Amino acid sequence: MDPFVCKERILSENYRDFIVSDTIPFTLSDISTEQLCTQTADFGYRCIFISSILADPINLSRFSYNTIPKCYTLLSLETLSKTGISQVQNFPTLQLKGNGILLGFLDTGIDYTNPAFQKIDGSTRIVGIWDQTIQDGLPPDGFVYGTEYTQESINVALKRSDPFSVVPSKDEQSHGTYLAGVAAGSGNVEEQFLGAAPEASIAMVKLKPAKQYLKNYYYIPDDTPCYQETDILLGLKYLNTLASKLNLPLVICIALGTNMGGHTSLSALSYALENYSLMNSRIPVVGCGNEADQRHHYSYELKKDTPNSVEIRVGENVGGFVMELWSNLPNLLSITLTSPSGDTSNPIPIETSVASNYQFILDGTNVEITYRLIIERSSSAMVYFRFQSPAAGIWRVTVTPLQAITGFFHLWLPVREFLSGEVYFLNANPDCTITDPGNTIGPIVVSYYDGGTNGVALSSGRGYTRNQLIVPDITAPGINIKGPLPNNRYAIRSGSSVSAALTSGAAALLLEWARYQMGISRVDSYELKSLFILGAIRPSSMTYPNQLFGYGQLNLFNTFNEIRNL
């Protein structure tokens, strides 16, 4: 297809975006390949864009679960010594600073004019920016949208009195600049600041905002930053390709998350990150999110013929929300929904591809419910709820096992940022609250704690996965950490993004040591993760592994001590 036509479709609100692969056949088979705008991601995934005339309505009765892109939000919002990073930076025989390593980010952009991302001579350490939001420049090879800015063009811009006239890419939200700074910022004596890997090369994908139709589908408030899975997958391919072109090992910092997806690594994004984890010198690091204290998860052990009533508190003026119920086969569940006025739905039929609409007349609410008995790449069943204009009060989901073998059923509400008001479970469970893709086993998955007090961070996502695999792997400080912002400012922030950035920087240092000081030609994510686990500090107040800290607190210097003692 003509690249200009394809670009228009990718950006247009009149086209719908889908993720397909050889294992996820697309259902609109009457559309020929020549009619499709396609962008190819890694590992056999393709992002395709189809006219709304053909694709609407978007629902799970027409499309498989993983075909519809999920939306992800940002995971934000005495450290180097606490993590053993400063000791490794300054130890005479190590002197690790991230030299020869590429740190990649998918975020809100980067303020390339900030000295935190420059060398001593004033030239940039940023080797590439793919700004998906700017359409009047040349996109990267193999892509048809956005604009790529190379290291050469950034250096030209830095010599101008108005650098943004040459490279207009900015970070209006500051999250990406802060993240990259914590992971790889140069030292600033006045601010008493130094990033974890201050000599690493940097690459940034500035993600374009999700399309409005997807925000409408998930009832995401208009003013909430969110990014769609297709753009993230393509951003990962850009980082991987750039690292190969420069012949550099790559650490990928993922500070994005969603509560949707089953919490067992089912999404296309999770699958891609798992495959990167198996590659040589491709190290994804994923944050756990900030959902443990938000009351957005409920679980209950299945008991034959014993119903369980789940109560959901909905506040005033909530425009809508989605919810997912997951269980493992061969468990079969009967579901009924009761509104605040006492109106109860008929049992939701157990079907593979039928959406049922329920009008709660006295409550002025419409609920679309889809029971998916078969979910691709899993042995799970799911019930998907879409509440439109939900009445305030207590909603009840009654779950009755028709066939129960073993295990639990789980319910997840959206992350806090994706709700337009108060929605939570009255009897919530703080465990199993790591946001996806943090439930992927291959990447280094990191929670956060208060490095000042050594205490638990109440909001940090907690493990394990729904099928009880161990995440997080480790924990790192994430409370009150200083980092750079646009316009050469600095600020103190907290959250999952912070620990992900610190751990990404630590991974860059460990990878530098393995590749360039030890001459180890092949290092994958599993091997690097094992070294982090080996050196983790484990306070005696807990048993390990556990849902909060995984195998313990990140301490890179102790990793080297443990290696030395082997």
Coordinates of C-alpha atoms in Angstrom, one line a residue:
M1 CA 0.0 0.0 0.0
D2 CA 1.1 3.6 -0.7
P3 CA 3.0 4.8 2.5
F4 CA 1.2 8.1 2.5
V5 CA -2.2 6.4 2.4
C6 CA -1.1 4.0 5.1
K7 CA 0.1 6.8 7.3
E8 CA -3.2 8.6 7.0
R9 CA -5.0 5.5 8.1
I10 CA -2.7 4.9 11.1
L11 CA -3.4 8.5 12.3
S12 CA -7.1 8.7 11.4
E13 CA -9.9 8.3 13.9
N14 CA -11.9 6.8 11.0
Y15 CA -9.7 3.7 11.0
R16 CA -9.6 0.9 13.7
D17 CA -6.3 -0.7 14.8
F18 CA -5.8 -4.4 15.3
I19 CA -3.0 -6.8 16.3
V20 CA -2.7 -10.0 14.3
S21 CA -0.3 -12.8 13.7
D22 CA -0.2 -16.2 12.2
T23 CA -1.6 -17.6 15.4
I24 CA -4.3 -15.0 15.8
P25 CA -6.2 -15.1 12.5
F26 CA -8.2 -12.0 11.6
T27 CA -11.9 -12.4 11.5
L28 CA -12.7 -10.0 8.6
S29 CA -11.5 -12.4 6.0
D30 CA -13.3 -10.7 3.1
I31 CA -10.7 -7.9 3.2
S32 CA -7.8 -8.6 0.8
T33 CA -4.2 -8.0 1.8
E34 CA -3.9 -5.2 -0.8
Q35 CA -6.6 -3.3 1.1
L36 CA -4.7 -3.4 4.4
C37 CA -2.4 -0.8 5.8
T38 CA 0.1 -3.0 7.7
Q39 CA 3.0 -2.2 10.1
T40 CA 5.2 -5.2 11.0
A41 CA 6.4 -5.6 14.6
D42 CA 8.8 -8.3 15.9
F43 CA 8.0 -12.0 16.5
G44 CA 5.4 -12.3 13.8
Y45 CA 3.0 -9.6 15.0
R46 CA 1.4 -7.2 12.5
C47 CA -0.5 -4.0 13.3
I48 CA -3.3 -3.5 10.7
F49 CA -5.6 -0.6 10.2
I50 CA -9.2 -1.0 8.8
S51 CA -12.0 1.5 8.0
S52 CA -14.5 1.9 10.8
I53 CA -17.2 1.2 8.2
L54 CA -16.0 -2.4 8.0
A55 CA -14.7 -2.9 11.5
D56 CA -17.3 -1.3 13.8
P57 CA -18.7 -2.2 16.2
I58 CA -15.6 -3.2 18.2
N59 CA -16.5 -5.9 20.6
L60 CA -15.5 -9.4 21.7
S61 CA -18.3 -11.1 19.9
R62 CA -16.6 -10.1 16.6
F63 CA -12.9 -10.0 17.4
S64 CA -10.6 -12.3 19.5
Y65 CA -9.5 -10.9 22.8
N66 CA -5.8 -10.1 22.0
T67 CA -6.7 -8.6 18.6
I68 CA -8.1 -5.4 20.1
P69 CA -5.2 -3.2 21.4
K70 CA -5.1 -2.6 25.1
C71 CA -4.4 0.9 26.5
Y72 CA -1.5 1.5 28.9
T73 CA -0.9 4.3 31.3
L74 CA 2.3 5.7 32.9
L75 CA 3.4 4.1 36.2
S76 CA 4.3 7.2 38.1
L77 CA 3.6 9.5 39.5
E78 CA 20.1 8.1 49.3
T79 CA 19.0 6.0 46.3
L80 CA 22.1 5.1 44.3
S81 CA 23.9 4.1 47.5
K82 CA 20.9 2.1 48.8
T83 CA 20.9 0.0 45.6
G84 CA 24.7 -0.5 45.5
I85 CA 24.9 1.4 42.3
S86 CA 27.2 4.2 43.4
Q87 CA 29.7 1.7 44.9
V88 CA 29.8 0.0 41.5
Q89 CA 30.2 3.3 39.7
N90 CA 33.2 4.2 41.8
F91 CA 34.9 0.9 42.7
P92 CA 38.4 1.1 41.3
T93 CA 38.4 -2.2 39.4
L94 CA 34.8 -1.8 38.1
Q95 CA 34.2 1.9 37.3
L96 CA 30.9 1.0 35.6
K97 CA 28.9 3.9 34.1
G98 CA 26.9 2.2 31.3
N99 CA 29.4 2.9 28.6
G100 CA 28.7 0.9 25.4
I101 CA 25.1 0.1 26.5
L102 CA 21.9 1.4 24.9
L103 CA 19.0 2.3 27.3
G104 CA 15.7 2.4 25.5
F105 CA 12.5 4.1 26.6
L106 CA 8.9 4.1 25.4
D107 CA 7.3 7.1 27.1
T108 CA 6.3 10.8 26.8
G109 CA 9.5 11.9 25.0
I110 CA 12.7 13.5 26.3
D111 CA 14.0 17.0 26.7
Y112 CA 17.2 16.5 24.6
T113 CA 18.4 20.0 25.5
N114 CA 18.8 19.0 29.2
P115 CA 22.5 18.7 30.1
A116 CA 21.6 15.5 31.9
F117 CA 21.7 13.8 28.5
Q118 CA 24.9 15.4 27.2
K119 CA 28.6 14.5 27.3
I120 CA 31.2 16.7 28.8
D121 CA 31.8 18.4 25.4
G122 CA 28.1 19.3 25.1
S123 CA 27.2 16.7 22.5
T124 CA 24.2 14.4 23.0
R125 CA 24.2 10.9 24.4
I126 CA 20.8 10.3 22.7
V127 CA 21.3 8.2 19.6
G128 CA 17.8 8.3 18.4
I129 CA 14.3 9.7 19.0
W130 CA 11.2 8.3 17.2
D131 CA 8.6 10.9 17.9
Q132 CA 5.3 9.2 16.8
T133 CA 3.4 12.5 17.3
I134 CA 5.3 14.6 14.7
Q135 CA 4.3 13.8 11.1
D136 CA 6.2 16.3 8.9
G137 CA 9.6 14.5 9.0
L138 CA 11.0 11.2 7.9
P139 CA 9.9 8.2 9.8
P140 CA 12.3 5.4 10.7
D141 CA 13.1 2.8 8.1
G142 CA 10.2 0.3 7.9
F143 CA 7.6 2.6 9.4
V144 CA 5.3 5.1 7.8
Y145 CA 4.4 7.5 10.6
G146 CA 6.1 9.8 13.1
T147 CA 9.5 11.3 12.7
E148 CA 13.0 10.0 13.6
Y149 CA 15.7 12.3 14.9
T150 CA 19.2 10.9 14.8
Q151 CA 22.1 11.7 17.0
E152 CA 23.6 13.9 14.2
S153 CA 20.4 16.0 13.9
I154 CA 20.2 16.4 17.7
N155 CA 23.8 17.6 17.8
V156 CA 23.1 20.1 15.1
A157 CA 20.1 21.4 17.0
L158 CA 22.1 21.8 20.2
K159 CA 24.4 24.3 18.5
R160 CA 21.5 26.5 17.5
S161 CA 20.1 29.4 19.6
D162 CA 16.6 27.8 19.0
P163 CA 17.3 24.0 18.9
F164 CA 13.6 23.2 18.6
S165 CA 13.5 24.8 15.2
V166 CA 15.7 21.9 14.0
V167 CA 14.5 19.1 16.3
P168 CA 11.0 20.0 17.5
S169 CA 10.4 17.0 19.7
K170 CA 9.5 17.9 23.2
D171 CA 8.4 16.2 26.4
E172 CA 5.3 18.1 27.5
Q173 CA 4.4 15.8 30.3
S174 CA 8.0 15.4 31.7
H175 CA 7.6 11.7 32.6
G176 CA 10.0 10.4 29.9
T177 CA 12.6 13.0 30.7
Y178 CA 12.5 12.1 34.4
L179 CA 12.6 8.4 33.7
A180 CA 15.6 8.6 31.4
G181 CA 17.3 10.9 33.8
V182 CA 17.0 8.6 36.8
A183 CA 18.2 5.7 34.7
A184 CA 21.0 7.4 32.7
G185 CA 21.3 11.1 33.6
S186 CA 24.7 12.8 33.8
G187 CA 25.8 14.3 37.1
N188 CA 24.7 17.6 38.3
V189 CA 26.7 18.8 41.3
E190 CA 24.4 21.7 42.3
E191 CA 21.4 19.4 42.4
Q192 CA 23.4 16.6 44.0
F193 CA 22.1 14.3 41.2
L194 CA 23.6 11.4 39.3
G195 CA 21.8 8.8 37.2
A196 CA 22.4 5.1 37.5
A197 CA 24.2 4.7 34.2
P198 CA 25.5 8.2 33.4
E199 CA 27.5 7.2 30.3
A200 CA 25.0 4.9 28.6
S201 CA 23.6 5.8 25.2
I202 CA 19.9 6.7 25.2
A203 CA 17.0 6.1 22.7
M204 CA 13.5 7.4 23.2
V205 CA 10.2 6.5 21.5
K206 CA 7.7 9.2 22.2
L207 CA 4.4 7.4 22.0
K208 CA 1.5 9.0 20.3
P209 CA -1.7 9.1 22.3
A210 CA -4.2 6.3 21.9
K211 CA -7.0 6.9 19.4
Q212 CA -10.3 8.3 20.8
Y213 CA -12.3 5.3 19.8
L214 CA -10.1 3.0 22.0
K215 CA -10.4 5.5 24.9
N216 CA -14.2 5.4 24.4
Y217 CA -14.2 1.6 24.2
Y218 CA -12.4 1.3 27.6
Y219 CA -14.2 4.4 29.0
I220 CA -10.9 6.1 29.6
P221 CA -11.2 9.8 30.6
D222 CA -10.2 12.2 27.9
D223 CA -7.5 14.0 29.9
T224 CA -5.7 10.8 30.9
P225 CA -2.4 9.9 29.2
C226 CA -2.8 6.5 27.6
Y227 CA -1.0 4.7 24.8
Q228 CA -2.1 1.8 22.7
E229 CA -0.5 -1.5 22.3
T230 CA 0.1 -1.2 18.6
D231 CA 2.3 1.8 19.0
I232 CA 4.2 0.2 21.9
L233 CA 4.9 -3.0 19.9
L234 CA 6.2 -0.9 17.0
G235 CA 8.3 1.2 19.4
L236 CA 9.9 -2.0 20.7
K237 CA 10.8 -3.0 17.2
Y238 CA 12.4 0.4 16.6
L239 CA 14.6 0.1 19.7
N240 CA 15.6 -3.4 18.8
T241 CA 16.5 -2.4 15.2
L242 CA 18.4 0.7 16.4
A243 CA 20.4 -1.4 18.9
S244 CA 21.3 -3.9 16.1
K245 CA 22.3 -1.1 13.7
L246 CA 24.6 0.4 16.4
N247 CA 25.8 -3.1 17.5
L248 CA 24.9 -2.2 21.1
P249 CA 23.4 -4.3 23.9
L250 CA 19.9 -3.0 24.8
V251 CA 18.1 -2.5 28.1
I252 CA 14.4 -1.6 27.6
C253 CA 12.7 0.3 30.4
I254 CA 8.9 -0.4 30.5
A255 CA 7.1 2.0 32.9
L256 CA 3.6 1.4 31.4
G257 CA 0.8 -0.7 32.7
T258 CA -2.8 -1.9 32.6
N259 CA -5.0 -4.0 34.8
M260 CA -6.6 -5.7 31.8
G261 CA -5.2 -8.9 30.4
G262 CA -5.7 -11.8 32.8
H263 CA -2.4 -11.3 34.7
T264 CA -0.8 -14.4 33.1
S265 CA 1.2 -12.9 30.2
L266 CA -1.5 -13.3 27.6
S267 CA -1.2 -10.0 25.6
A268 CA 0.8 -9.4 22.5
L269 CA 3.0 -7.0 24.4
S270 CA 3.7 -9.6 27.0
Y271 CA 4.5 -12.2 24.4
A272 CA 6.9 -9.8 22.6
L273 CA 8.7 -9.0 25.9
E274 CA 9.1 -12.7 26.7
N275 CA 10.7 -13.2 23.3
Y276 CA 13.1 -10.2 23.7
S277 CA 14.0 -11.7 27.1
L278 CA 15.3 -14.8 25.3
M279 CA 17.5 -12.8 22.9
N280 CA 21.1 -12.0 23.4
S281 CA 21.7 -8.7 25.1
R282 CA 18.0 -7.6 25.0
I283 CA 17.0 -6.9 28.6
P284 CA 13.4 -5.7 29.3
V285 CA 12.8 -4.2 32.8
V286 CA 9.2 -3.8 33.8
G287 CA 7.6 -1.9 36.7
C288 CA 4.8 -3.4 38.9
G289 CA 2.4 -0.4 38.9
N290 CA 0.8 1.4 41.8
E291 CA -2.4 -0.6 42.3
A292 CA -2.0 -2.6 45.6
D293 CA -4.0 -0.1 47.7
Q294 CA -6.5 0.9 45.0
R295 CA -9.0 -1.9 45.8
H296 CA -9.3 -2.9 42.1
H297 CA -8.7 -6.7 42.5
Y298 CA -11.0 -9.3 44.0
S299 CA -10.4 -13.1 44.2
Y300 CA -12.3 -16.0 45.7
E301 CA -11.6 -19.7 45.9
L302 CA -14.1 -21.7 44.0
K303 CA -16.3 -24.2 45.9
K304 CA -18.7 -26.5 44.1
D305 CA -22.3 -25.2 44.1
T306 CA -21.4 -22.4 46.5
P307 CA -22.2 -18.9 45.1
N308 CA -20.2 -15.9 45.9
S309 CA -21.4 -12.3 45.8
V310 CA -18.9 -9.6 44.7
E311 CA -19.8 -6.1 45.8
I312 CA -18.6 -3.1 43.7
R313 CA -18.9 0.4 45.0
V314 CA -19.6 3.0 42.2
G315 CA -19.5 6.7 43.0
E316 CA -21.4 9.6 41.5
N317 CA -20.9 10.7 37.9
V318 CA -18.9 7.8 36.7
G319 CA -19.3 7.8 32.9
G320 CA -18.5 4.1 32.4
F321 CA -15.9 1.5 33.2
V322 CA -14.9 -2.0 32.1
M323 CA -14.1 -5.1 34.3
E324 CA -12.7 -8.5 33.6
L325 CA -13.4 -11.8 35.4
W326 CA -10.9 -14.6 34.8
S327 CA -10.8 -18.3 35.8
N328 CA -9.1 -21.4 34.6
L329 CA -10.8 -24.2 32.7
P330 CA -12.5 -26.6 33.2
N331 CA -14.2 -24.4 35.8
L332 CA -17.5 -23.2 34.4
L333 CA -19.3 -20.3 36.1
S334 CA -22.8 -18.9 36.1
I335 CA -22.8 -15.1 36.4
T336 CA -25.6 -12.7 37.3
L337 CA -25.5 -9.0 37.9
T338 CA -27.6 -7.0 40.4
S339 CA -27.9 -3.2 40.2
P340 CA -28.2 -0.8 43.1
S341 CA -32.0 -0.7 42.7
G342 CA -32.2 -4.5 43.1
D343 CA -32.8 -5.4 39.4
T344 CA -31.0 -8.7 38.6
S345 CA -30.0 -9.9 35.1
N346 CA -30.6 -13.4 33.8
P347 CA -27.6 -15.7 34.1
I348 CA -25.0 -14.8 31.4
P349 CA -24.9 -17.6 28.8
I350 CA -21.7 -19.6 28.5
E351 CA -20.8 -18.8 24.9
T352 CA -17.6 -18.4 22.9
S353 CA -18.5 -15.3 21.0
V354 CA -21.8 -13.7 22.0
A355 CA -22.2 -10.3 23.7
S356 CA -25.3 -9.8 25.8
N357 CA -26.7 -6.4 26.6
Y358 CA -28.6 -5.8 29.8
Q359 CA -30.7 -2.6 30.3
F360 CA -31.2 -1.8 34.0
I361 CA -34.2 0.6 33.4
L362 CA -34.6 1.9 37.0
D363 CA -30.8 2.6 37.2
G364 CA -30.4 4.2 33.7
T365 CA -27.5 1.8 33.0
N366 CA -26.6 -0.4 30.1
V367 CA -24.1 -3.3 30.7
E368 CA -22.6 -5.3 27.9
I369 CA -21.3 -8.7 29.1
T370 CA -19.4 -11.2 27.0
Y371 CA -18.5 -14.7 28.3
R372 CA -15.4 -15.9 26.4
L373 CA -15.0 -19.6 27.0
I374 CA -11.8 -19.9 25.0
I375 CA -9.0 -17.2 25.1
E376 CA -6.1 -17.5 22.7
R377 CA -2.8 -18.8 24.1
S378 CA -4.4 -19.8 27.4
S379 CA -6.6 -22.4 29.2
S380 CA -8.6 -19.6 30.7
A381 CA -12.2 -18.4 30.5
M382 CA -13.1 -14.7 30.8
V383 CA -16.2 -12.6 31.4
Y384 CA -15.9 -9.0 30.1
F385 CA -18.1 -6.3 31.4
R386 CA -18.7 -2.8 30.0
F387 CA -20.8 -0.5 32.2
Q388 CA -22.2 2.5 30.5
S389 CA -23.5 5.3 32.7
P390 CA -23.5 3.1 35.9
A391 CA -25.8 4.2 38.6
A392 CA -24.1 5.1 41.9
G393 CA -24.3 2.6 44.7
I394 CA -23.5 -1.0 45.2
W395 CA -23.4 -3.4 42.2
R396 CA -23.3 -7.1 42.9
V397 CA -21.8 -9.8 40.7
T398 CA -23.0 -13.3 41.8
V399 CA -20.7 -16.1 40.7
T400 CA -22.0 -19.6 41.0
P401 CA -19.8 -22.6 40.0
L402 CA -21.5 -24.9 37.6
Q403 CA -18.4 -27.1 37.3
A404 CA -15.6 -26.4 39.8
I405 CA -12.4 -28.4 39.9
T406 CA -9.9 -26.2 41.7
G407 CA -8.5 -22.7 42.0
F408 CA -9.9 -19.2 42.2
F409 CA -11.7 -16.7 40.1
H410 CA -10.4 -13.2 39.9
L411 CA -11.9 -9.8 39.0
W412 CA -10.0 -6.7 38.0
L413 CA -11.2 -3.1 37.6
P414 CA -9.1 -0.6 35.5
V415 CA -6.1 1.2 36.9
R416 CA -6.9 4.3 38.9
E417 CA -6.0 6.6 36.0
F418 CA -8.5 5.0 33.7
L419 CA -11.5 5.6 35.9
S420 CA -13.5 8.8 35.8
G421 CA -14.6 8.5 39.4
E422 CA -14.8 6.2 42.5
V423 CA -15.1 2.5 41.6
Y424 CA -13.7 -0.2 43.8
F425 CA -14.4 -3.6 45.4
L426 CA -15.7 -3.6 49.0
N427 CA -13.8 -6.7 49.9
A428 CA -10.7 -6.2 47.7
N429 CA -7.5 -8.3 47.7
P430 CA -4.2 -6.3 47.4
D431 CA -2.3 -9.4 46.1
C432 CA -2.1 -10.2 42.4
T433 CA -2.1 -6.4 41.6
I434 CA 1.0 -6.2 39.4
T435 CA -0.1 -4.4 36.2
D436 CA 0.5 -6.0 32.9
P437 CA 3.0 -6.5 31.3
G438 CA 4.6 -7.0 34.7
N439 CA 3.1 -10.5 34.9
T440 CA 5.5 -11.6 32.1
I441 CA 8.2 -14.0 33.4
G442 CA 11.1 -13.3 31.1
P443 CA 11.8 -9.6 31.9
I444 CA 13.2 -8.3 35.1
V445 CA 10.1 -7.3 37.0
V446 CA 10.6 -4.8 39.9
S447 CA 8.4 -3.5 42.6
Y448 CA 9.3 -0.6 44.8
Y449 CA 9.8 0.2 48.5
D450 CA 10.7 3.2 50.6
G451 CA 14.5 3.4 50.6
G452 CA 14.5 6.0 53.4
T453 CA 12.7 3.8 55.9
N454 CA 13.2 0.4 54.4
G455 CA 9.4 0.1 54.6
V456 CA 6.8 -1.3 52.3
A457 CA 5.3 1.0 49.7
L458 CA 1.6 0.6 50.1
S459 CA 0.8 1.3 46.5
S460 CA 3.4 -0.9 44.9
G461 CA 1.9 -3.7 42.8
R462 CA 2.0 -7.1 44.5
G463 CA 2.5 -10.6 43.1
Y464 CA 2.1 -13.3 42.2
T465 CA 0.6 -13.9 38.7
R466 CA -2.8 -15.4 38.5
N467 CA -1.2 -18.8 37.9
Q468 CA 1.1 -18.3 40.9
L469 CA 4.4 -17.7 39.1
I470 CA 6.8 -15.6 41.1
V471 CA 6.8 -11.9 40.3
P472 CA 8.2 -9.4 41.2
D473 CA 11.8 -10.6 40.9
I474 CA 13.2 -7.9 43.1
T475 CA 12.3 -4.5 44.6
A476 CA 14.1 -1.2 44.4
P477 CA 13.6 2.3 46.0
G478 CA 10.7 4.3 44.5
I479 CA 9.7 6.9 47.1
N480 CA 10.9 10.5 47.0
I481 CA 13.6 10.2 44.3
K482 CA 15.1 13.2 42.5
G483 CA 15.3 13.3 38.7
P484 CA 15.5 15.9 35.9
L485 CA 12.6 17.5 34.2
P486 CA 12.3 19.6 31.0
N487 CA 13.9 23.1 31.0
N488 CA 16.7 22.0 33.2
R489 CA 14.5 21.6 36.3
Y490 CA 14.7 18.8 38.9
A491 CA 11.9 17.3 41.0
I492 CA 11.2 14.7 43.6
R493 CA 8.8 11.9 42.5
S494 CA 7.6 8.5 43.7
G495 CA 6.1 5.5 42.1
S496 CA 6.7 2.3 40.1
S497 CA 8.4 4.2 37.2
V498 CA 11.2 5.2 39.6
S499 CA 12.2 1.7 40.6
A500 CA 11.9 0.6 36.9
A501 CA 14.3 3.4 35.9
L502 CA 16.8 2.6 38.7
T503 CA 16.8 -1.1 37.9
S504 CA 17.2 -0.4 34.2
G505 CA 20.3 1.6 34.9
A506 CA 21.6 -1.1 37.2
A507 CA 21.0 -3.6 34.4
A508 CA 23.0 -1.5 32.0
L509 CA 25.9 -1.5 34.5
L510 CA 25.8 -5.3 35.0
L511 CA 25.5 -5.8 31.2
E512 CA 28.5 -3.5 30.7
W513 CA 30.5 -5.6 33.1
A514 CA 29.5 -8.9 31.6
R515 CA 30.1 -7.9 28.0
Y516 CA 33.1 -5.7 28.1
Q517 CA 35.0 -6.6 31.3
M518 CA 34.3 -10.3 31.4
G519 CA 34.0 -10.8 27.6
I520 CA 30.8 -12.8 27.9
S521 CA 29.4 -12.8 24.4
R522 CA 25.9 -13.9 25.3
V523 CA 23.7 -12.6 28.1
D524 CA 20.0 -12.8 28.2
S525 CA 17.4 -11.4 30.6
Y526 CA 17.0 -14.6 32.6
E527 CA 20.8 -14.6 33.3
L528 CA 21.0 -11.0 34.3
K529 CA 17.9 -11.4 36.5
S530 CA 19.5 -14.4 38.3
L531 CA 22.5 -12.2 39.2
F532 CA 20.2 -9.6 40.6
I533 CA 18.4 -12.2 42.7
L534 CA 21.7 -13.6 43.8
G535 CA 22.8 -10.3 45.2
A536 CA 19.5 -9.1 46.6
I537 CA 19.4 -8.0 50.2
R538 CA 16.8 -9.9 52.2
P539 CA 15.7 -8.2 55.5
S540 CA 15.0 -10.8 58.1
S541 CA 11.5 -9.4 58.7
M542 CA 10.2 -11.3 55.7
T543 CA 10.4 -14.8 54.1
Y544 CA 11.5 -15.0 50.5
P545 CA 10.3 -14.9 47.8
N546 CA 7.2 -13.0 48.7
Q547 CA 4.5 -10.9 46.9
L548 CA 5.9 -7.5 47.9
F549 CA 9.7 -7.8 47.5
G550 CA 10.2 -10.9 45.3
Y551 CA 13.6 -12.2 46.2
G552 CA 14.7 -9.1 48.0
Q553 CA 16.1 -5.5 47.6
L554 CA 18.2 -4.6 44.6
N555 CA 21.9 -4.2 45.6
L556 CA 24.3 -4.3 42.6
F557 CA 27.4 -4.1 44.7
N558 CA 26.3 -7.1 46.7
T559 CA 25.8 -9.0 43.4
F560 CA 29.5 -8.5 42.7
N561 CA 30.3 -9.6 46.3
E562 CA 28.3 -12.8 45.8
I563 CA 29.9 -13.5 42.4
R564 CA 33.4 -13.0 43.9
N565 CA 32.5 -15.6 46.7
L566 CA 31.3 -18.3 44.3

